[in-house]
PDB file of N, CA and C in Angstrom:
ATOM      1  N   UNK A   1     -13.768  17.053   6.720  1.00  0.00           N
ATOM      2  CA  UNK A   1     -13.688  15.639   6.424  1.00  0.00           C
ATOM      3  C   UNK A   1     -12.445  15.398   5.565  1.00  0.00           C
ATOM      4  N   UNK A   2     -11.423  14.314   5.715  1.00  0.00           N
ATOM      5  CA  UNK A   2     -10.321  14.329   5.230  1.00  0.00           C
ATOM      6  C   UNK A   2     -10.851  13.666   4.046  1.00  0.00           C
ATOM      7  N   UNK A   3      -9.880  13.910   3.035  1.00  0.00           N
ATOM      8  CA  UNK A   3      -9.611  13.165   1.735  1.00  0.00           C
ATOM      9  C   UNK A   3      -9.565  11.600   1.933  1.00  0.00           C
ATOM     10  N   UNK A   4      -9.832  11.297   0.538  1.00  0.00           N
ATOM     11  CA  UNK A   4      -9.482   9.491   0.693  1.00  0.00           C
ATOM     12  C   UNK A   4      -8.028   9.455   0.483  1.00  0.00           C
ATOM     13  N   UNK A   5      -7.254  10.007  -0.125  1.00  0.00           N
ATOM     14  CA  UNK A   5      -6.113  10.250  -0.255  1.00  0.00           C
ATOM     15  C   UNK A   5      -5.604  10.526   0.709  1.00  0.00           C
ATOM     16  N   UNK A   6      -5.354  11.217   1.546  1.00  0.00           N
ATOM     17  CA  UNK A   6      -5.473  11.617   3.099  1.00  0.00           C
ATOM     18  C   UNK A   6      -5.215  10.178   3.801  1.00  0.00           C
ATOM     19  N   UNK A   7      -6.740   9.454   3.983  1.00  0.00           N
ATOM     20  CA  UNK A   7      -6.536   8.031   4.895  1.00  0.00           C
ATOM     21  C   UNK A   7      -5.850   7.196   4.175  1.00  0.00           C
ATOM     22  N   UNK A   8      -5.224   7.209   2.827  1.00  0.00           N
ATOM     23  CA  UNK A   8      -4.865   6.160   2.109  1.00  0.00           C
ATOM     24  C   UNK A   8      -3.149   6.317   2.785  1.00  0.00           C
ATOM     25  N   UNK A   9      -2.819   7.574   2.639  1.00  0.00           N
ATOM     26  CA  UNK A   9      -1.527   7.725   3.220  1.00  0.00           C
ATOM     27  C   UNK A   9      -1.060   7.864   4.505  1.00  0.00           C
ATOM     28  N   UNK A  10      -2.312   8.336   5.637  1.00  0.00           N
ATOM     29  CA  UNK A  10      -2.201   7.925   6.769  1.00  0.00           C
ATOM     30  C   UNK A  10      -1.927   6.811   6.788  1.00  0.00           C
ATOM     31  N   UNK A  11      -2.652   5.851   6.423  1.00  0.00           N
ATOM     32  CA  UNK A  11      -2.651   4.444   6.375  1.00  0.00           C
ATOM     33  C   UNK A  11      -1.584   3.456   6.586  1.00  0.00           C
ATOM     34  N   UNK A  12      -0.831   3.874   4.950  1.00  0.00           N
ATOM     35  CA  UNK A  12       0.620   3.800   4.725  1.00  0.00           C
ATOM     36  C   UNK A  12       1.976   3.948   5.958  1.00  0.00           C
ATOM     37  N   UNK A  13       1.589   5.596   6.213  1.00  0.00           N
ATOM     38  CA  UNK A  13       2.735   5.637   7.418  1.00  0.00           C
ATOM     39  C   UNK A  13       2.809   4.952   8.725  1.00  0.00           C
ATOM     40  N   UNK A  14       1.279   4.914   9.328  1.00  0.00           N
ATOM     41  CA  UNK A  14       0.938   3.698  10.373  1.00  0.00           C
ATOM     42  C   UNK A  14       1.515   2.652   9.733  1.00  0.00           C
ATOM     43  N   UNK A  15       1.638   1.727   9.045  1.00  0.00           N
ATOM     44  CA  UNK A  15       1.750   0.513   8.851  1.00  0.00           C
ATOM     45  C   UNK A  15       3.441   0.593   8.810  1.00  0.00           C
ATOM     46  N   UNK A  16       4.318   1.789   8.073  1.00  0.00           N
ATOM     47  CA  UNK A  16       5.566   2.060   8.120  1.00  0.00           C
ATOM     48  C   UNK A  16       6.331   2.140   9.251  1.00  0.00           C
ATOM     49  N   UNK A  17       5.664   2.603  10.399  1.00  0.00           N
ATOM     50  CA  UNK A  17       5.740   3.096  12.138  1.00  0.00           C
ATOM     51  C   UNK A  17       5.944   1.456  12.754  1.00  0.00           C
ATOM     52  N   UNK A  18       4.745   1.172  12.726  1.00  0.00           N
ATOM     53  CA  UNK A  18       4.465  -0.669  13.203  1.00  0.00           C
ATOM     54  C   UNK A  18       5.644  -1.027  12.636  1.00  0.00           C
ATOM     55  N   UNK A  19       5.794  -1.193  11.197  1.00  0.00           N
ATOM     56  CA  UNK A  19       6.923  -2.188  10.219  1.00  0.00           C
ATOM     57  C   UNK A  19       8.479  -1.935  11.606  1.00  0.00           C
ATOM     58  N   UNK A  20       8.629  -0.515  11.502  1.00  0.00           N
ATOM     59  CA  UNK A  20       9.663   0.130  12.074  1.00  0.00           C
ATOM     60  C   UNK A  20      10.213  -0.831  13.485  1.00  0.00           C
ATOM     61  N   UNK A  21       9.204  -0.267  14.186  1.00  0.00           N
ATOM     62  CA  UNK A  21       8.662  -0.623  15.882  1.00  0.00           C
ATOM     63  C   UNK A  21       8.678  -2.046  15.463  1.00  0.00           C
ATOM     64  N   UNK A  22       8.527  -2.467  14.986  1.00  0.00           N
ATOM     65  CA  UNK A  22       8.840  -4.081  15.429  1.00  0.00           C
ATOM     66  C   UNK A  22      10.281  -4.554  15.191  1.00  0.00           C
ATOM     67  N   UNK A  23      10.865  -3.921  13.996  1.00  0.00           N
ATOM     68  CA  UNK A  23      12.048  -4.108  13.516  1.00  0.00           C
ATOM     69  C   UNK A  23      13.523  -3.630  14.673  1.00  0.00           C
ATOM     70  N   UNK A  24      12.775  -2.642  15.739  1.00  0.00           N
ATOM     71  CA  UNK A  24      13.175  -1.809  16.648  1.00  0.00           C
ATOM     72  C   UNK A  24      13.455  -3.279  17.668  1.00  0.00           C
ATOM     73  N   UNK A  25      12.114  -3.576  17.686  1.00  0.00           N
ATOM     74  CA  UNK A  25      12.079  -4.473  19.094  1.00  0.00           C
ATOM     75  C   UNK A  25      13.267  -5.967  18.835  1.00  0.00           C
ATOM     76  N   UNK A  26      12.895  -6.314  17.540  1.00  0.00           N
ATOM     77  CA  UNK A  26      13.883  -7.302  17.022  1.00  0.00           C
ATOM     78  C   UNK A  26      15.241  -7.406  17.467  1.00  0.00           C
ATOM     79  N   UNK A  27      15.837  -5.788  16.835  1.00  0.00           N
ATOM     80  CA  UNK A  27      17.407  -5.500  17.328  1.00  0.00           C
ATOM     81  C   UNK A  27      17.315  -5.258  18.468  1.00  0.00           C
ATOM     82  N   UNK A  28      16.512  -4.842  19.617  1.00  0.00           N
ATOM     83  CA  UNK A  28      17.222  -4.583  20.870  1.00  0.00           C
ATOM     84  C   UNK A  28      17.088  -6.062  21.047  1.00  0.00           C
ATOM     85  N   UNK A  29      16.063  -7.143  21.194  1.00  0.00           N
ATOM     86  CA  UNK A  29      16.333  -8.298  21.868  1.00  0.00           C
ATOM     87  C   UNK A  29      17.707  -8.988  21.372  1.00  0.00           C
ATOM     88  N   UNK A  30      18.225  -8.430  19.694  1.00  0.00           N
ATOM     89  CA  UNK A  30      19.447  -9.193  19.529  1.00  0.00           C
ATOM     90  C   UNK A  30      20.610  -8.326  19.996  1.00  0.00           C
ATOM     91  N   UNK A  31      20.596  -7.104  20.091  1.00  0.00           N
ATOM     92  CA  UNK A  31      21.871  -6.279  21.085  1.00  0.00           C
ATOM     93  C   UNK A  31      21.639  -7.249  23.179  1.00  0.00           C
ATOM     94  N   UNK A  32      20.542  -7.378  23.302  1.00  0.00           N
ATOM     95  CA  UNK A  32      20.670  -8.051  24.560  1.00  0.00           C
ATOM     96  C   UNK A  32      20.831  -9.749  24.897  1.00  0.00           C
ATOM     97  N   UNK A  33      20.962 -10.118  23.508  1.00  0.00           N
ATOM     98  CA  UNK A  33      21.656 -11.427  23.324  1.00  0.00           C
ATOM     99  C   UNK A  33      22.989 -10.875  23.648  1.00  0.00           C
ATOM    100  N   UNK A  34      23.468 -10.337  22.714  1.00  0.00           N
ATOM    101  CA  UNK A  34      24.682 -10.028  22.344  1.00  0.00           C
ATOM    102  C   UNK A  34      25.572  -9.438  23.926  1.00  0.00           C
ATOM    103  N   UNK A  35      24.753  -8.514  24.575  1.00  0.00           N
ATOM    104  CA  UNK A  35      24.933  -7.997  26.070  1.00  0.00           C
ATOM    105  C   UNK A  35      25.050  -9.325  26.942  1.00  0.00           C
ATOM    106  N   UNK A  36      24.769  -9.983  27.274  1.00  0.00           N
ATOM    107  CA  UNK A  36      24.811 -10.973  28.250  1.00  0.00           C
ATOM    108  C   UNK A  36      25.396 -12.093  27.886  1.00  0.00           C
ATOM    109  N   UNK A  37      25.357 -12.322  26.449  1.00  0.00           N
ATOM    110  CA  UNK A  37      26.044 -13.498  26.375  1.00  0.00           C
ATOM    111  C   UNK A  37      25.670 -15.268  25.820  1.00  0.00           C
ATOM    112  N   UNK A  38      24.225 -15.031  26.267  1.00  0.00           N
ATOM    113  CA  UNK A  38      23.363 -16.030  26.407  1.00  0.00           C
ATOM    114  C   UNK A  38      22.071 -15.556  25.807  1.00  0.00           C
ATOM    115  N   UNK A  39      21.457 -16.736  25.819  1.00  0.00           N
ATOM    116  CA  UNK A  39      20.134 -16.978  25.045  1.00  0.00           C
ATOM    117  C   UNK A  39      19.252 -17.113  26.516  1.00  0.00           C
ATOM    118  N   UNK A  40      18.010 -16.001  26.640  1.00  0.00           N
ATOM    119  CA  UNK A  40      16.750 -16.177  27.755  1.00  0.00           C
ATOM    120  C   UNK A  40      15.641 -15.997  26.396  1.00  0.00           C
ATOM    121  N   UNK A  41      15.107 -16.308  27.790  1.00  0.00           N
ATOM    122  CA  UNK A  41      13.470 -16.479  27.145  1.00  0.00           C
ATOM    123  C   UNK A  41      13.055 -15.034  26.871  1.00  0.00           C
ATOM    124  N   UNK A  42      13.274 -13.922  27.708  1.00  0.00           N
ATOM    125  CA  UNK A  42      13.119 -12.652  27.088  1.00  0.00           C
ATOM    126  C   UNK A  42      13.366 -12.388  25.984  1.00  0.00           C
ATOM    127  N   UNK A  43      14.590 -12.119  25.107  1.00  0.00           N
ATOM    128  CA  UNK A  43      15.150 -12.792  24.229  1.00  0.00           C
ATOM    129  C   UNK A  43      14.896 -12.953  22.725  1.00  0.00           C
ATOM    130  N   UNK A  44      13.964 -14.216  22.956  1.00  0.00           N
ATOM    131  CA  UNK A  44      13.295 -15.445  22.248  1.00  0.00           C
ATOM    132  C   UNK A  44      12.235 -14.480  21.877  1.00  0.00           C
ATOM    133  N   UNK A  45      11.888 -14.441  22.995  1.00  0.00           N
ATOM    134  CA  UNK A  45      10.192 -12.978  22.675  1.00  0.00           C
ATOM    135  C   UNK A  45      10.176 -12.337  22.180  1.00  0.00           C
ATOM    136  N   UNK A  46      11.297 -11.608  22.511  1.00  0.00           N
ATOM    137  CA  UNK A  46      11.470 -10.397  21.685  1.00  0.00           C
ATOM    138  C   UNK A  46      11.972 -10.623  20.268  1.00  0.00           C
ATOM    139  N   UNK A  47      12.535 -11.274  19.649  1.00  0.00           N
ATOM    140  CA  UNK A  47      12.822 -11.910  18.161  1.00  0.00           C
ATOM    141  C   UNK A  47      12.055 -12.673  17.820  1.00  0.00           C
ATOM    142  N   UNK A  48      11.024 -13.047  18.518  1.00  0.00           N
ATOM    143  CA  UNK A  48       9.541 -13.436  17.824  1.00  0.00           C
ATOM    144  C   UNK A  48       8.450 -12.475  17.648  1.00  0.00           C
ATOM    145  N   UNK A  49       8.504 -11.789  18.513  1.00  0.00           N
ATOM    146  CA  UNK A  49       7.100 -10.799  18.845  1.00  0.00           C
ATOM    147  C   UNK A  49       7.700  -9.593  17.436  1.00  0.00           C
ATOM    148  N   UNK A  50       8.795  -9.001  17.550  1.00  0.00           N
ATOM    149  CA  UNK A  50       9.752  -8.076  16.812  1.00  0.00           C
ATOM    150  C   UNK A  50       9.752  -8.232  15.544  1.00  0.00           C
ATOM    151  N   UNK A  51       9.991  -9.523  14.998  1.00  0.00           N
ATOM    152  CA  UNK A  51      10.078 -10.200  13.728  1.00  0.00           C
ATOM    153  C   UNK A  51       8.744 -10.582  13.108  1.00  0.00           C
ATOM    154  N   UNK A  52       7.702 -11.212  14.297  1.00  0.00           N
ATOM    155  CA  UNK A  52       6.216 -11.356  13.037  1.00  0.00           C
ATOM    156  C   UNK A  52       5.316  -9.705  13.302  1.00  0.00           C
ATOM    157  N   UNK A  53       5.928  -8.933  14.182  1.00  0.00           N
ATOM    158  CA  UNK A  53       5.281  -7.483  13.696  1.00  0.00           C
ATOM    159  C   UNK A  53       5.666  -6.941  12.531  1.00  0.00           C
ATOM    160  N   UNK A  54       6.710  -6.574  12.520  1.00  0.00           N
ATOM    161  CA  UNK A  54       7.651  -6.075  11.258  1.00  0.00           C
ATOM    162  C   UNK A  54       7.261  -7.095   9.725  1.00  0.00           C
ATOM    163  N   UNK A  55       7.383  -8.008  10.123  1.00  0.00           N
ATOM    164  CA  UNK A  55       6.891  -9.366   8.479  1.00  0.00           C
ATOM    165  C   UNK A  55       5.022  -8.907   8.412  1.00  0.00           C
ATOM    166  N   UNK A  56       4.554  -8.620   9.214  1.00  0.00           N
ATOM    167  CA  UNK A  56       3.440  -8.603   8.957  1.00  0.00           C
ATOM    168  C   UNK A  56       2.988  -7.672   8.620  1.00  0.00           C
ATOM    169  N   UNK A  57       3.529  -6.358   9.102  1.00  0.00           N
ATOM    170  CA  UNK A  57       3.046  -5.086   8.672  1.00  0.00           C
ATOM    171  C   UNK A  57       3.385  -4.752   7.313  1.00  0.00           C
ATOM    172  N   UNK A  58       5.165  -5.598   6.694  1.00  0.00           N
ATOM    173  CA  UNK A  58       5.135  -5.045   5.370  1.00  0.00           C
ATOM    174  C   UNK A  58       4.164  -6.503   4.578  1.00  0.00           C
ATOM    175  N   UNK A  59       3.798  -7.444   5.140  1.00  0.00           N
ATOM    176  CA  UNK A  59       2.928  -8.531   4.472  1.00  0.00           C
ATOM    177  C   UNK A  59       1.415  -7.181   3.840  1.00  0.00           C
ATOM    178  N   UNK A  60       1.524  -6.683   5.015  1.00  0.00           N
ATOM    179  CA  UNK A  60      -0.268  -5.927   4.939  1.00  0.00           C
ATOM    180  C   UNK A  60      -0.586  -4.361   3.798  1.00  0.00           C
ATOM    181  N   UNK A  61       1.472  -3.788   4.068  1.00  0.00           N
ATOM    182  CA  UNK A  61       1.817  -2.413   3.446  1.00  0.00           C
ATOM    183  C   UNK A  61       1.668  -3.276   1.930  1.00  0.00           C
ATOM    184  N   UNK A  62       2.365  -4.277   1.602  1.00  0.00           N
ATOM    185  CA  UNK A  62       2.687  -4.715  -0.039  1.00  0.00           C
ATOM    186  C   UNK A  62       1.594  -5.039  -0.356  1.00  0.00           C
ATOM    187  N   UNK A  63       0.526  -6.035   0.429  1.00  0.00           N
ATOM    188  CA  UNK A  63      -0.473  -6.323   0.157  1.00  0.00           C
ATOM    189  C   UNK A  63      -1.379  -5.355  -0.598  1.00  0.00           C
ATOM    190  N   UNK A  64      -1.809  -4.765  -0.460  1.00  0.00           N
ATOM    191  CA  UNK A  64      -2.881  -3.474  -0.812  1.00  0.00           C
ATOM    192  C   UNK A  64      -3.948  -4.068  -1.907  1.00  0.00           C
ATOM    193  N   UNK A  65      -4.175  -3.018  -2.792  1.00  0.00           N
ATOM    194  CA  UNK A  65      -4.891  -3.597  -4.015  1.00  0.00           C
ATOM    195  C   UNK A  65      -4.109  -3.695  -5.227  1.00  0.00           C
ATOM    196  N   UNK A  66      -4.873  -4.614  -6.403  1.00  0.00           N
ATOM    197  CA  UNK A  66      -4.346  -4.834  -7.361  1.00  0.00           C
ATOM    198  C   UNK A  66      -4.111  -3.297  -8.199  1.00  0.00           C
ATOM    199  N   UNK A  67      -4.508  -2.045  -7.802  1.00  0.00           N
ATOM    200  CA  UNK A  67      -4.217  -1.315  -8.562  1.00  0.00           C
ATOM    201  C   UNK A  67      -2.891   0.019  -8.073  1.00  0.00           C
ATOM    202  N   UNK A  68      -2.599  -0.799  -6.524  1.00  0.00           N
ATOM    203  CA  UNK A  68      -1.493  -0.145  -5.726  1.00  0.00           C
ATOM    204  C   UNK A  68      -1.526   0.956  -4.656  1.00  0.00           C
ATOM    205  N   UNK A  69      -3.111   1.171  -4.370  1.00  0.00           N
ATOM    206  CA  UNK A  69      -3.641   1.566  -3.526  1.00  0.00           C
ATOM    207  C   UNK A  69      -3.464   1.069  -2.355  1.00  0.00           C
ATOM    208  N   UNK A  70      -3.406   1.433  -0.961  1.00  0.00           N
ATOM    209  CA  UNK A  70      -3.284   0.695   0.230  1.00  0.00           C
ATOM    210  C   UNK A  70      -4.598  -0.320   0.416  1.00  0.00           C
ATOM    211  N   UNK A  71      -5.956   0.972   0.276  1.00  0.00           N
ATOM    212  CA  UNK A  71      -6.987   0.387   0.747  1.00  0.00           C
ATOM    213  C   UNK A  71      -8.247   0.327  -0.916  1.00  0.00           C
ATOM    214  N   UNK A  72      -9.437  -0.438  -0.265  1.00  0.00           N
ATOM    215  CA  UNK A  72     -10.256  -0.880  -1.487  1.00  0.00           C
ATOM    216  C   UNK A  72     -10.265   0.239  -2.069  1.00  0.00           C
ATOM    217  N   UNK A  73     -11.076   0.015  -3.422  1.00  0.00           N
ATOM    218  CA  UNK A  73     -11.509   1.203  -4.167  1.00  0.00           C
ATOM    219  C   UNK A  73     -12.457   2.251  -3.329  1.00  0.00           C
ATOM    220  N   UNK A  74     -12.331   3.652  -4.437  1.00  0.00           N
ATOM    221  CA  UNK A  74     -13.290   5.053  -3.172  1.00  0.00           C
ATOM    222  C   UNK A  74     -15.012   4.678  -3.820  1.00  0.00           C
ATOM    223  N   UNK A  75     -15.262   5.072  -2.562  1.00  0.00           N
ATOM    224  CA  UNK A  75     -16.618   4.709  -2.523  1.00  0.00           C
ATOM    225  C   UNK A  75     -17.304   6.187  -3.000  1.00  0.00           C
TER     226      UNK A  75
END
């Protein structure tokens, strides 16, 4: 059985991965602005979908508890 410490920092790096991966998806949709020239709806998606993954995952990483833990107190 893993530590709470263990899932607290699993935790952490998942949410670091997501933060990443969205931040990923962001810049390629703006390198494929930048490639073509023009503004598509692909695009658009992708600097929306890219941008509220990444804002949200570090909204959820900073979030944690008041004592700087990811997740509630150990049970």
């Amino acid at each position: 059985m893993p530590s709470i410490q263990f899932d607290r920092s699993a935790r952490v790096l998942r949410l670091v991965i997501v933060m990443q991966l969205g931040l990923c998806v962001f810049l390629l949709a703006d390198i494929a602005n930048a490639v073509r020239g023009y503004e598509t709806f692909a695009v658009s998606v992708g600097r929306v979908g890219g941008g509220l993954t990444a804002v949200g995952a570090l909204v959820v990483l900073l979030a944690g508890t008041p004592d700087g833990s990811a997740d509630g107190p150990a049970e």
